[in-house]
mmCIF file of C-alpha atoms and ligand atoms in Angstrom:
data_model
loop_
_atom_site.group_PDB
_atom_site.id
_atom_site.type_symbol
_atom_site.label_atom_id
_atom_site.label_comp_id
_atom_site.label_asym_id
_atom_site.label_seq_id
_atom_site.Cartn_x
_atom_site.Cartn_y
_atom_site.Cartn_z
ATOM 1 C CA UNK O 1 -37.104 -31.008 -1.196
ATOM 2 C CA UNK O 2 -35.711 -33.981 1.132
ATOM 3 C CA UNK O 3 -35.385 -32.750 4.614
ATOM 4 C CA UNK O 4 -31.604 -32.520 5.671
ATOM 5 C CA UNK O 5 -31.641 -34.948 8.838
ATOM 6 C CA UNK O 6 -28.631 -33.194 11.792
ATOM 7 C CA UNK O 7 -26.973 -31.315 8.866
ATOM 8 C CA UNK O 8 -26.161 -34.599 6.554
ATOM 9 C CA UNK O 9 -26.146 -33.362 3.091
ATOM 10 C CA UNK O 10 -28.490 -34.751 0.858
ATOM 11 C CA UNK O 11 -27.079 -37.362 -1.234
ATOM 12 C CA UNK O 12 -27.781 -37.799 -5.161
ATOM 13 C CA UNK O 13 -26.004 -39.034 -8.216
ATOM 14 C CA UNK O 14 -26.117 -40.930 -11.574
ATOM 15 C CA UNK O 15 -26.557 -44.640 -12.149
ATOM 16 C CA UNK O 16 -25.385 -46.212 -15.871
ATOM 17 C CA UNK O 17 -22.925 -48.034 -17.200
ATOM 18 C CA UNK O 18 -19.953 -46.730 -18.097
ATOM 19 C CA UNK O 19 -20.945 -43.532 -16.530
ATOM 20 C CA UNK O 20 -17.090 -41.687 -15.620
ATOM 21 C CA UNK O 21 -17.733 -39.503 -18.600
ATOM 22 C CA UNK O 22 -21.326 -38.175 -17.163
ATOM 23 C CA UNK O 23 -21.455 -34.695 -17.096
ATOM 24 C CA UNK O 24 -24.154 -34.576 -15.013
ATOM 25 C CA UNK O 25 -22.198 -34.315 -11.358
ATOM 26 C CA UNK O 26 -20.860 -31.099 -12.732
ATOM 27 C CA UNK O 27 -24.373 -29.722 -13.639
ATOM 28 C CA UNK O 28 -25.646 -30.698 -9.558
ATOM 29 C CA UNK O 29 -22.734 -29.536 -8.548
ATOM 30 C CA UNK O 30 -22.423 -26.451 -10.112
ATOM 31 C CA UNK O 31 -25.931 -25.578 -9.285
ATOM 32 C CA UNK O 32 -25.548 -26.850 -5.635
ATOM 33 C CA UNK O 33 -22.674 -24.341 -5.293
ATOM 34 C CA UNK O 34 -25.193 -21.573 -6.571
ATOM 35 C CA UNK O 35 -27.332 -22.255 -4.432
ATOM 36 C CA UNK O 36 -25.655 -23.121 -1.373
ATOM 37 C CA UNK O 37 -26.914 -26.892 -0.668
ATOM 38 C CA UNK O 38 -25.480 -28.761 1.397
ATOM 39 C CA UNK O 39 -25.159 -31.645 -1.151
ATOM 40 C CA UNK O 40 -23.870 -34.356 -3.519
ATOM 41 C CA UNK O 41 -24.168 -35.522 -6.694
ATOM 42 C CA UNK O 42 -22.046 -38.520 -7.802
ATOM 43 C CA UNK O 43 -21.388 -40.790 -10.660
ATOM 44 C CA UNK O 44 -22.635 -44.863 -9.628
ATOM 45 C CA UNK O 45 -21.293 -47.459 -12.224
ATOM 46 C CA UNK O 46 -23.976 -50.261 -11.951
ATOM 47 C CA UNK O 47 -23.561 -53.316 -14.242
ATOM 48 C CA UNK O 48 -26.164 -53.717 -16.741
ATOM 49 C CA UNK O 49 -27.938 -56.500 -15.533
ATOM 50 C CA UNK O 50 -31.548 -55.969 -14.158
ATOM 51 C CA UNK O 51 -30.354 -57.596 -10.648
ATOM 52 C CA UNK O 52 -27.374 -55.430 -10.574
ATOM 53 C CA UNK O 53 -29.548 -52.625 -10.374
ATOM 54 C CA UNK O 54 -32.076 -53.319 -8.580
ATOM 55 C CA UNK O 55 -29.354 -54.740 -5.687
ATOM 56 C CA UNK O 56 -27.904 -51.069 -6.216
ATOM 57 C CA UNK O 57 -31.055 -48.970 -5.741
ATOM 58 C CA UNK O 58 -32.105 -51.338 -2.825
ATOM 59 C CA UNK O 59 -28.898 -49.956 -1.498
ATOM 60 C CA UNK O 60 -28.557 -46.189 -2.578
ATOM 61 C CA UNK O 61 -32.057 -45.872 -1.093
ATOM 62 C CA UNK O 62 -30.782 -47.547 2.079
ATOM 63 C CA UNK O 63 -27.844 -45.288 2.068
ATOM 64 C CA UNK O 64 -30.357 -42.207 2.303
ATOM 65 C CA UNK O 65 -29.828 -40.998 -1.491
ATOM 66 C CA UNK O 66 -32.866 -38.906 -2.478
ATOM 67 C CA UNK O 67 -33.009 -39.917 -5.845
ATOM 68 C CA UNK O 68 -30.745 -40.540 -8.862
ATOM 69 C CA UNK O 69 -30.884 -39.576 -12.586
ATOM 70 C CA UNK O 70 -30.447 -42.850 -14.863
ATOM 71 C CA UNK O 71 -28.939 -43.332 -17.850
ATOM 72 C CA UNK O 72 -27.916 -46.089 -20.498
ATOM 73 C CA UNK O 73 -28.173 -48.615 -20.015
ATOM 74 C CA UNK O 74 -30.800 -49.156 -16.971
ATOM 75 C CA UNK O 75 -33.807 -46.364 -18.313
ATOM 76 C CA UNK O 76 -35.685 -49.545 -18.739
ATOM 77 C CA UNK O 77 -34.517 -50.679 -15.657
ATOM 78 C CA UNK O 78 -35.424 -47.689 -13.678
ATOM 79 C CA UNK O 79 -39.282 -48.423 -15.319
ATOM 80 C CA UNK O 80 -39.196 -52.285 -13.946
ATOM 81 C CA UNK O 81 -37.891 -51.124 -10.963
ATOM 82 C CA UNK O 82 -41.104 -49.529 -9.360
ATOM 83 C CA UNK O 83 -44.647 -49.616 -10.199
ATOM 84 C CA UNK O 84 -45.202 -45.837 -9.435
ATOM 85 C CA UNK O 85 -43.931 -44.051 -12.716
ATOM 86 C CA UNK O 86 -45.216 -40.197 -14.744
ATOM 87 C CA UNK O 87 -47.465 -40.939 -17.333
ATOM 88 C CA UNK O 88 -44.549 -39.573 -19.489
ATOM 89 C CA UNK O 89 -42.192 -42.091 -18.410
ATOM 90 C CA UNK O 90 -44.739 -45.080 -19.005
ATOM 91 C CA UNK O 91 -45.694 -43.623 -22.362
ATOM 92 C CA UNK O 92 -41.656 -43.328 -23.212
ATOM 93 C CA UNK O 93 -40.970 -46.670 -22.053
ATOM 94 C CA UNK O 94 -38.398 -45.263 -20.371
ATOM 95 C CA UNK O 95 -37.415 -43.221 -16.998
ATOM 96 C CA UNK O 96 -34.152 -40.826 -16.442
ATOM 97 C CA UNK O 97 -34.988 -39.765 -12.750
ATOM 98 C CA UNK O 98 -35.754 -42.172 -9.922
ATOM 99 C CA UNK O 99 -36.566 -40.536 -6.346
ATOM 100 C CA UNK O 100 -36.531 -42.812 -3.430
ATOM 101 C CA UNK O 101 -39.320 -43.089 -1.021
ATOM 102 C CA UNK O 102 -41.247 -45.920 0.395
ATOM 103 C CA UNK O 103 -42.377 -46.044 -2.679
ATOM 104 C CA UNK O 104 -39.614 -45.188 -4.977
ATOM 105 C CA UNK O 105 -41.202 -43.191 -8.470
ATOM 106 C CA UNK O 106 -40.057 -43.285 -11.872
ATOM 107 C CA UNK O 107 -39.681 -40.068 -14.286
ATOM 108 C CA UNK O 108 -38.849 -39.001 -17.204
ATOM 109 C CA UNK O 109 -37.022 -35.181 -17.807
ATOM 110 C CA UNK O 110 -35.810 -36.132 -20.853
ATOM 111 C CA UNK O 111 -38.725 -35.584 -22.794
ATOM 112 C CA UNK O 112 -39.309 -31.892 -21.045
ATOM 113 C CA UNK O 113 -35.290 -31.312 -21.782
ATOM 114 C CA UNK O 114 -35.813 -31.601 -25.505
ATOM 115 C CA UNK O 115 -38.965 -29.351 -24.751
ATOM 116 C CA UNK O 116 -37.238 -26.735 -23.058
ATOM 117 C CA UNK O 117 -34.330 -26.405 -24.903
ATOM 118 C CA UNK O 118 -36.479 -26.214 -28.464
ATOM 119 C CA UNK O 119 -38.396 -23.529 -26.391
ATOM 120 C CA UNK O 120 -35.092 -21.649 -25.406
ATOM 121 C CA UNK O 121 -34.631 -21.864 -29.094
ATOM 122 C CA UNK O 122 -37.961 -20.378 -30.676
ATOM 123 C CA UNK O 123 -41.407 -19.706 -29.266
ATOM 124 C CA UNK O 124 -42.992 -20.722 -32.289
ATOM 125 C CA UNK O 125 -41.376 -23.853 -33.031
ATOM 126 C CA UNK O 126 -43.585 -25.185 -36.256
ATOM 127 C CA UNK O 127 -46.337 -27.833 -36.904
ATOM 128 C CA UNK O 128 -44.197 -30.737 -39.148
ATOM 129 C CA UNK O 129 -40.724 -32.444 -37.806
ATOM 130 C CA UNK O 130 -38.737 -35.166 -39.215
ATOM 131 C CA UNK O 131 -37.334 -37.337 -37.000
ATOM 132 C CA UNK O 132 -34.115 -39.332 -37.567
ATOM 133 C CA UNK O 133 -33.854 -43.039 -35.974
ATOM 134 C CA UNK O 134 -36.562 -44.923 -34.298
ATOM 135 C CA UNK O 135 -34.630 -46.248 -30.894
ATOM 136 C CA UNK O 136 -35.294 -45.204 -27.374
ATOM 137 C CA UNK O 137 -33.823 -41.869 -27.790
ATOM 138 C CA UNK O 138 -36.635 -41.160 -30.550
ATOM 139 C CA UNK O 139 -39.731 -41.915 -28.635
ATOM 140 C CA UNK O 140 -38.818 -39.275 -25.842
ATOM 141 C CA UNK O 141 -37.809 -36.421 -28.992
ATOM 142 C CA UNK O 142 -41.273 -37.940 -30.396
ATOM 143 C CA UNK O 143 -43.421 -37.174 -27.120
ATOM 144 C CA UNK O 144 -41.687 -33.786 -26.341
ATOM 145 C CA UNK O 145 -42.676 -32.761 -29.868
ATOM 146 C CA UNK O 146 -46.189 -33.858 -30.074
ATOM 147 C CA UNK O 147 -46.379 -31.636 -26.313
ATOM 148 C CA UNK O 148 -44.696 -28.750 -28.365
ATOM 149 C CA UNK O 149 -47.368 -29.042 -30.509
ATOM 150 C CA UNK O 150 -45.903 -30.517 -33.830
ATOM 151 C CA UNK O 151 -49.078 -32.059 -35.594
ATOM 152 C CA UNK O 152 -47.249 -33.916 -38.633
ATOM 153 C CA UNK O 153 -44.188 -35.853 -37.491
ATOM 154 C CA UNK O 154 -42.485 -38.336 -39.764
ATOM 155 C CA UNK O 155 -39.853 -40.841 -39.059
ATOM 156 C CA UNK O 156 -36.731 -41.919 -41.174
ATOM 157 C CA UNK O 157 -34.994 -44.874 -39.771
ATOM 158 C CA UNK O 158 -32.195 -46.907 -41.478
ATOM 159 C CA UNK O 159 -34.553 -50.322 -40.223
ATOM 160 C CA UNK O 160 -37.800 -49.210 -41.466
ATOM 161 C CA UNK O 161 -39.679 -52.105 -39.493
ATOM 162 C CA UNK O 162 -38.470 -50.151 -36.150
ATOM 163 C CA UNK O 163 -39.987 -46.592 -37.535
ATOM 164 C CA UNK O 164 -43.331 -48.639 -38.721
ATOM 165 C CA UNK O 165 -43.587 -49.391 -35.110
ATOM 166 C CA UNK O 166 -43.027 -45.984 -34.060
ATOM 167 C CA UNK O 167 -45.337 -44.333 -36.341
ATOM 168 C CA UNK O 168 -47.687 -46.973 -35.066
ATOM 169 C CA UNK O 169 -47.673 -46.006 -31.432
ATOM 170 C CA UNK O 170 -47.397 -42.574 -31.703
ATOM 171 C CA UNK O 171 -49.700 -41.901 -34.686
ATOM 172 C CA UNK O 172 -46.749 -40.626 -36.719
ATOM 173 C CA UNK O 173 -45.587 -40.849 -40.847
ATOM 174 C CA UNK O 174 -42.868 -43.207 -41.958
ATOM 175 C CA UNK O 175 -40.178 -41.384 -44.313
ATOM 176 C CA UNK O 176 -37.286 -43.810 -46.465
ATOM 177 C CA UNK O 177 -33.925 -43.692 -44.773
ATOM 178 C CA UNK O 178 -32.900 -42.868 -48.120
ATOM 179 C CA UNK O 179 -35.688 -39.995 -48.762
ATOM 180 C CA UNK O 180 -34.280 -38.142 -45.646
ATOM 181 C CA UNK O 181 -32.955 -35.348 -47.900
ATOM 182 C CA UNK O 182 -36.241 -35.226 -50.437
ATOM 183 C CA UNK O 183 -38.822 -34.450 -47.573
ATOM 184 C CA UNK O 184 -36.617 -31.569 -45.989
ATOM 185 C CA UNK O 185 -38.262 -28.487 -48.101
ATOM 186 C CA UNK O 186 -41.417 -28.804 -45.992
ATOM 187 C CA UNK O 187 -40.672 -29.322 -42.376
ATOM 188 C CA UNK O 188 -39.639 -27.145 -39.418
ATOM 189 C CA UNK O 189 -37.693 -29.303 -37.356
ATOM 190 C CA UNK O 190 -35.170 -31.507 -38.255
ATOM 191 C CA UNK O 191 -33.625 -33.840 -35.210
ATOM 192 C CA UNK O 192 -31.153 -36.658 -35.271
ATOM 193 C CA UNK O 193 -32.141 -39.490 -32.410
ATOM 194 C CA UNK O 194 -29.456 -41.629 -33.760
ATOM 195 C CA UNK O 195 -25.762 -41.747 -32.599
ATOM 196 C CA UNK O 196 -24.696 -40.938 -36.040
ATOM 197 C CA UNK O 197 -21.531 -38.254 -35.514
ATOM 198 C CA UNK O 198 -20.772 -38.904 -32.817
ATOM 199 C CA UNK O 199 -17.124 -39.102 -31.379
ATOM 200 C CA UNK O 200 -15.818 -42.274 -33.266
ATOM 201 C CA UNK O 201 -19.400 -43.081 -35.381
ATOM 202 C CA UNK O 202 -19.411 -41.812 -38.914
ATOM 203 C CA UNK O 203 -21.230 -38.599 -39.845
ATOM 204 C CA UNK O 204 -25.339 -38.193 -40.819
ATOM 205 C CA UNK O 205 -25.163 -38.118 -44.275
ATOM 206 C CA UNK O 206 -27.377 -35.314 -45.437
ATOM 207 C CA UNK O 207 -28.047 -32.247 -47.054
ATOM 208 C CA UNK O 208 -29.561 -29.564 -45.800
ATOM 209 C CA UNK O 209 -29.641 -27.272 -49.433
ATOM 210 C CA UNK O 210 -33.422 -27.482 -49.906
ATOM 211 C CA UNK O 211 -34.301 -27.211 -45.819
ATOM 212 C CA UNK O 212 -36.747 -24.794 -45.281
ATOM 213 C CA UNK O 213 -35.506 -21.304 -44.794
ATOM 214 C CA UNK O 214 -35.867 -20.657 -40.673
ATOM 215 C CA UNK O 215 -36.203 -24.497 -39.582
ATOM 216 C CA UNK O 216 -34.566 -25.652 -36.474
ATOM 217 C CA UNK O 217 -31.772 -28.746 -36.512
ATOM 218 C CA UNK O 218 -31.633 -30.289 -34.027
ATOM 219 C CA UNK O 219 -29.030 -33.447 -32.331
ATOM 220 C CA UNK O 220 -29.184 -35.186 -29.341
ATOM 221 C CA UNK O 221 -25.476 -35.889 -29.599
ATOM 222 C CA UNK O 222 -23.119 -33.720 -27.466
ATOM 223 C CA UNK O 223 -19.715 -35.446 -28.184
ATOM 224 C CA UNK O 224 -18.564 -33.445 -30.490
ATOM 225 C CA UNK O 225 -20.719 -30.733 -28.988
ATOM 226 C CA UNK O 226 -20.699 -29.028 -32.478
ATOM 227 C CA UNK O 227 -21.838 -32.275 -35.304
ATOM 228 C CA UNK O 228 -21.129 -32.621 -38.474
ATOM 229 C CA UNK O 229 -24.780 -32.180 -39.005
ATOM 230 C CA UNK O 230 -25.376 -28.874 -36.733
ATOM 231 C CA UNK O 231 -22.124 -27.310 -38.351
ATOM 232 C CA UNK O 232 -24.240 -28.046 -41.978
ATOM 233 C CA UNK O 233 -27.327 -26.404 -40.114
ATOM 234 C CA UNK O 234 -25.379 -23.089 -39.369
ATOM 235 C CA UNK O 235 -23.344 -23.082 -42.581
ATOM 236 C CA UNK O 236 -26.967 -22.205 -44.424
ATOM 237 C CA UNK O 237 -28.168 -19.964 -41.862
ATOM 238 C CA UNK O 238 -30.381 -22.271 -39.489
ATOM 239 C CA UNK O 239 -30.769 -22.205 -35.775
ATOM 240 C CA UNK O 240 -29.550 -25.510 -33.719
ATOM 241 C CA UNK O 241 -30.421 -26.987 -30.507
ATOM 242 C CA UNK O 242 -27.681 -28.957 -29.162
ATOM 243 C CA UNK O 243 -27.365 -32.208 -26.972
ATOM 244 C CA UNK O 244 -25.781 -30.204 -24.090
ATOM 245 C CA UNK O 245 -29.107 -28.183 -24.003
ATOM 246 C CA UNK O 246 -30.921 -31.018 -23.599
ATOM 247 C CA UNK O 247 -28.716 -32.342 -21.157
ATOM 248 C CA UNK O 248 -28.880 -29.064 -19.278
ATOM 249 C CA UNK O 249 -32.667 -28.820 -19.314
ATOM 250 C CA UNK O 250 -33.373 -32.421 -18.354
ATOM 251 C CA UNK O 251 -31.133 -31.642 -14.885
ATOM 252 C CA UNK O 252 -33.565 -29.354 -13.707
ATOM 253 C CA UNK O 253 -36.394 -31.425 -12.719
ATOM 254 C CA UNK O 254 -33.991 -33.699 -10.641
ATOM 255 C CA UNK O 255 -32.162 -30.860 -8.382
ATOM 256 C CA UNK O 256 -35.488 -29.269 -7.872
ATOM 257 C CA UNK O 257 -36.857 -32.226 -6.255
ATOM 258 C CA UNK O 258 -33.539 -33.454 -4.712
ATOM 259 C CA UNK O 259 -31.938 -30.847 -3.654
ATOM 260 C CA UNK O 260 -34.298 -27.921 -3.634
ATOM 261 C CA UNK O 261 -33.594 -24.405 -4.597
ATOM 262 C CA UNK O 262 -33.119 -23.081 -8.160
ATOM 263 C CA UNK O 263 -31.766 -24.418 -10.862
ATOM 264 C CA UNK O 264 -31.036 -22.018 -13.509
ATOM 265 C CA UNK O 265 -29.940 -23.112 -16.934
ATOM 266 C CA UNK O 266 -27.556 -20.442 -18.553
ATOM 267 C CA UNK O 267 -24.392 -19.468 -20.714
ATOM 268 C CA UNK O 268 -22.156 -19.724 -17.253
ATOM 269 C CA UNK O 269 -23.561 -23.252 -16.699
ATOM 270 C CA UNK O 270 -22.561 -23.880 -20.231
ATOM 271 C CA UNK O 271 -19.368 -22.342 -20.605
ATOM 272 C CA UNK O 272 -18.256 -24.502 -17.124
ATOM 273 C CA UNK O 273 -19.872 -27.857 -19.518
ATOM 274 C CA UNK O 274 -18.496 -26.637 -22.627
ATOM 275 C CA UNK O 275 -14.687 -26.013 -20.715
ATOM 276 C CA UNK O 276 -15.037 -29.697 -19.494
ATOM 277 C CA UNK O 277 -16.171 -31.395 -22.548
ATOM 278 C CA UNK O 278 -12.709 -29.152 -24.147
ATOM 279 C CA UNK O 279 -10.220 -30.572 -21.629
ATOM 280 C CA UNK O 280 -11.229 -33.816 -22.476
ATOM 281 C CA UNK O 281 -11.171 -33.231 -26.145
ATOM 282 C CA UNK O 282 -14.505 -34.200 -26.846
ATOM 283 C CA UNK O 283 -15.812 -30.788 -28.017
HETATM 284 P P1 ATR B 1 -31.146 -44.912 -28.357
HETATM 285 O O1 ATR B 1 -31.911 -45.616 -27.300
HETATM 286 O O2 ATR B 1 -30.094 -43.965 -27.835
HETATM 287 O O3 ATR B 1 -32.033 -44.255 -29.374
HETATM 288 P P2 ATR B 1 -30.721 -47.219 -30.020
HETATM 289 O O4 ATR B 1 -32.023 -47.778 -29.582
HETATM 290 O O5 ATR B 1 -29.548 -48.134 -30.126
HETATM 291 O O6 ATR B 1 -30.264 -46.044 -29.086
HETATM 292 O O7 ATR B 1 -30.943 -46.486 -31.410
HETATM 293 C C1 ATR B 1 -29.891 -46.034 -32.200
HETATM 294 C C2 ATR B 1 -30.466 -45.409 -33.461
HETATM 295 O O8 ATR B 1 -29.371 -45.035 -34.300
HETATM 296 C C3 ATR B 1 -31.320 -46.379 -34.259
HETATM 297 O O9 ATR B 1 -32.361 -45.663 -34.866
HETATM 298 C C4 ATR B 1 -30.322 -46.898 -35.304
HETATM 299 O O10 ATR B 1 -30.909 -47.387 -36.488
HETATM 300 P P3 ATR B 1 -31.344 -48.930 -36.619
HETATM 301 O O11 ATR B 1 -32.675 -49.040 -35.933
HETATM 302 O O12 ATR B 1 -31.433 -49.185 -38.070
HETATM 303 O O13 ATR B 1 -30.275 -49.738 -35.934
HETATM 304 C C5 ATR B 1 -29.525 -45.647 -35.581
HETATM 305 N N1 ATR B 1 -28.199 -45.940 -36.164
HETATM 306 C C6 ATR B 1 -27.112 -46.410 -35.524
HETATM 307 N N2 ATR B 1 -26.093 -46.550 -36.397
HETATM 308 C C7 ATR B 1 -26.564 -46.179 -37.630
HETATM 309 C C8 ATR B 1 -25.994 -46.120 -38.952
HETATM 310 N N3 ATR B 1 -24.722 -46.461 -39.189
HETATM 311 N N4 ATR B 1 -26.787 -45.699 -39.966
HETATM 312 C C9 ATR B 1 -28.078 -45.335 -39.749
HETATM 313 N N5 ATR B 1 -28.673 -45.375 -38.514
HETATM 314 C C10 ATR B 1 -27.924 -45.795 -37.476
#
């Protein structure tokens, strides 16, 4: 926890770009209520050049922020930015958290908030997962599953040179795009990585009839909150792991270390996402 120097609050937010639809200032800030901290969380709009955002951590650090979460399109960035980064974040490529210091450190909670929320999910998650897509967004779903234990991953991506390098990284299998639906009797996860159905984006075209009985679906996308693809998932009796869960879980590590004191992920802290995400019509 950053000391709170003559009562200032403690100062945190989120850095991307465009990042007024983040619902992560709503997470801190419900949880800061909770909890009583004296605190903020806003949104920062940084351009996306490197120099941009470097100039503007230079400056949020100067400014006393304790840290900031990161998001598209500067996870990179955040990486370049420092040369003290989690073995997770180096091995993603990528880092989501960045806490200020003399020497500022790089992390990644996106990889433990797919964990997590697969965990709130089921305790016994399975040994084989497909994954769908093969960009950034894949190699943290790919880590978090091979620390959940999933031996046999494959990948499916619509450019198969991009999930050749995957699989070659992360010692994974390479599935067709156009097999996606052929290898789905055998596996226990299913997650989408790519920003098919999403709000404006057409839908993942693909059906579930011959997934196995008790797999999980999972999609990082939370706009619509309910996919095309996790609607499918329910229809035949599956259990789904949303993109707000993930969002949800990868807060945690952030106000812990911020802001100190708990940080409790829960239907209330939903419901207050879930009535956002409705006003703006986006669930
Ligand atoms: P992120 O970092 O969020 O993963 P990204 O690197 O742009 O974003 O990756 C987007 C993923 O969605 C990619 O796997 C992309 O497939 P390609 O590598 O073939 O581009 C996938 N994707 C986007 N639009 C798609 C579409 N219309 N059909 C199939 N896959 C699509």
């Amino acid at each position: 926890m950053v000391e709170k120097k003559n009562n200032t609050p403690i100062l945190a937010g989120v850095v991307g770009w465009p990042v007024g639809h983040s619902l992560s200032p709503l997470i801190h800030g419900t949880w800061a209520k909770r909890a009583g901290v004296n605190g903020y969380y806003i949104p920062v709009p940084v351009a996306p050049d490197y120099d941009d955002f470097a100039v503007a951590m230079d400056a949020l650090k100067t400014l006393g922020f304790a840290g900031v979460n990161i998001t598209i399109p500067h996870k990179e960035h955040a990486l370049r930015y420092t040369s003290e980064a989690s073995d997770a974040a180096r091995r993603a490529g990528a880092a989501n958290m960045l806490t200020f210091g003399e020497k500022s450190y790089a992390d990644n909670s996106d990889i433990t908030g797919f964990t997590e929320a697969v965990r709130a999910t089921s305790s016994a998650p399975g040994q084989s997962a497909l994954v769908l897509g093969a960009g950034g967004a894949a190699r943290g779903v790919v880590l978090a599953l091979q620390s959940l234990g999933f031996a046999d991953i494959a990948v499916a991506n619509r450019t198969r040179a991009k999930s050749e390098e995957l699989a070659k990284t992360f010692g994974l299998s390479v599935a067709d795009w156009e097999d996606r639906t052929k290898v789905l009797e055998n596996i226990d996860l299913l997650v989408n990585t790519t920003s098919l159905g999403m709000a404006g984006q057409p839908p993942l075209e693909i059906d579930l009839a011959d997934l196995k009985p008790g797999a999980l679906v999972a999609d990082i996308v939370y706009a619509p909150l309910e996919t095309p693809l996790l609607k499918a998932a329910k229809a035949s009796g599956h259990k789904t792991v949303d993109g707000l869960a993930m969002l949800m879980h990868q807060a945690v590590p952030g106000f812990k270390t911020w802001f100190g004191g708990e940080a409790v992920v829960d239907d209330a802290l939903r419901a207050v996402l879930v009535e956002d995400l409705n006003k703006r019509g986006g669930a």
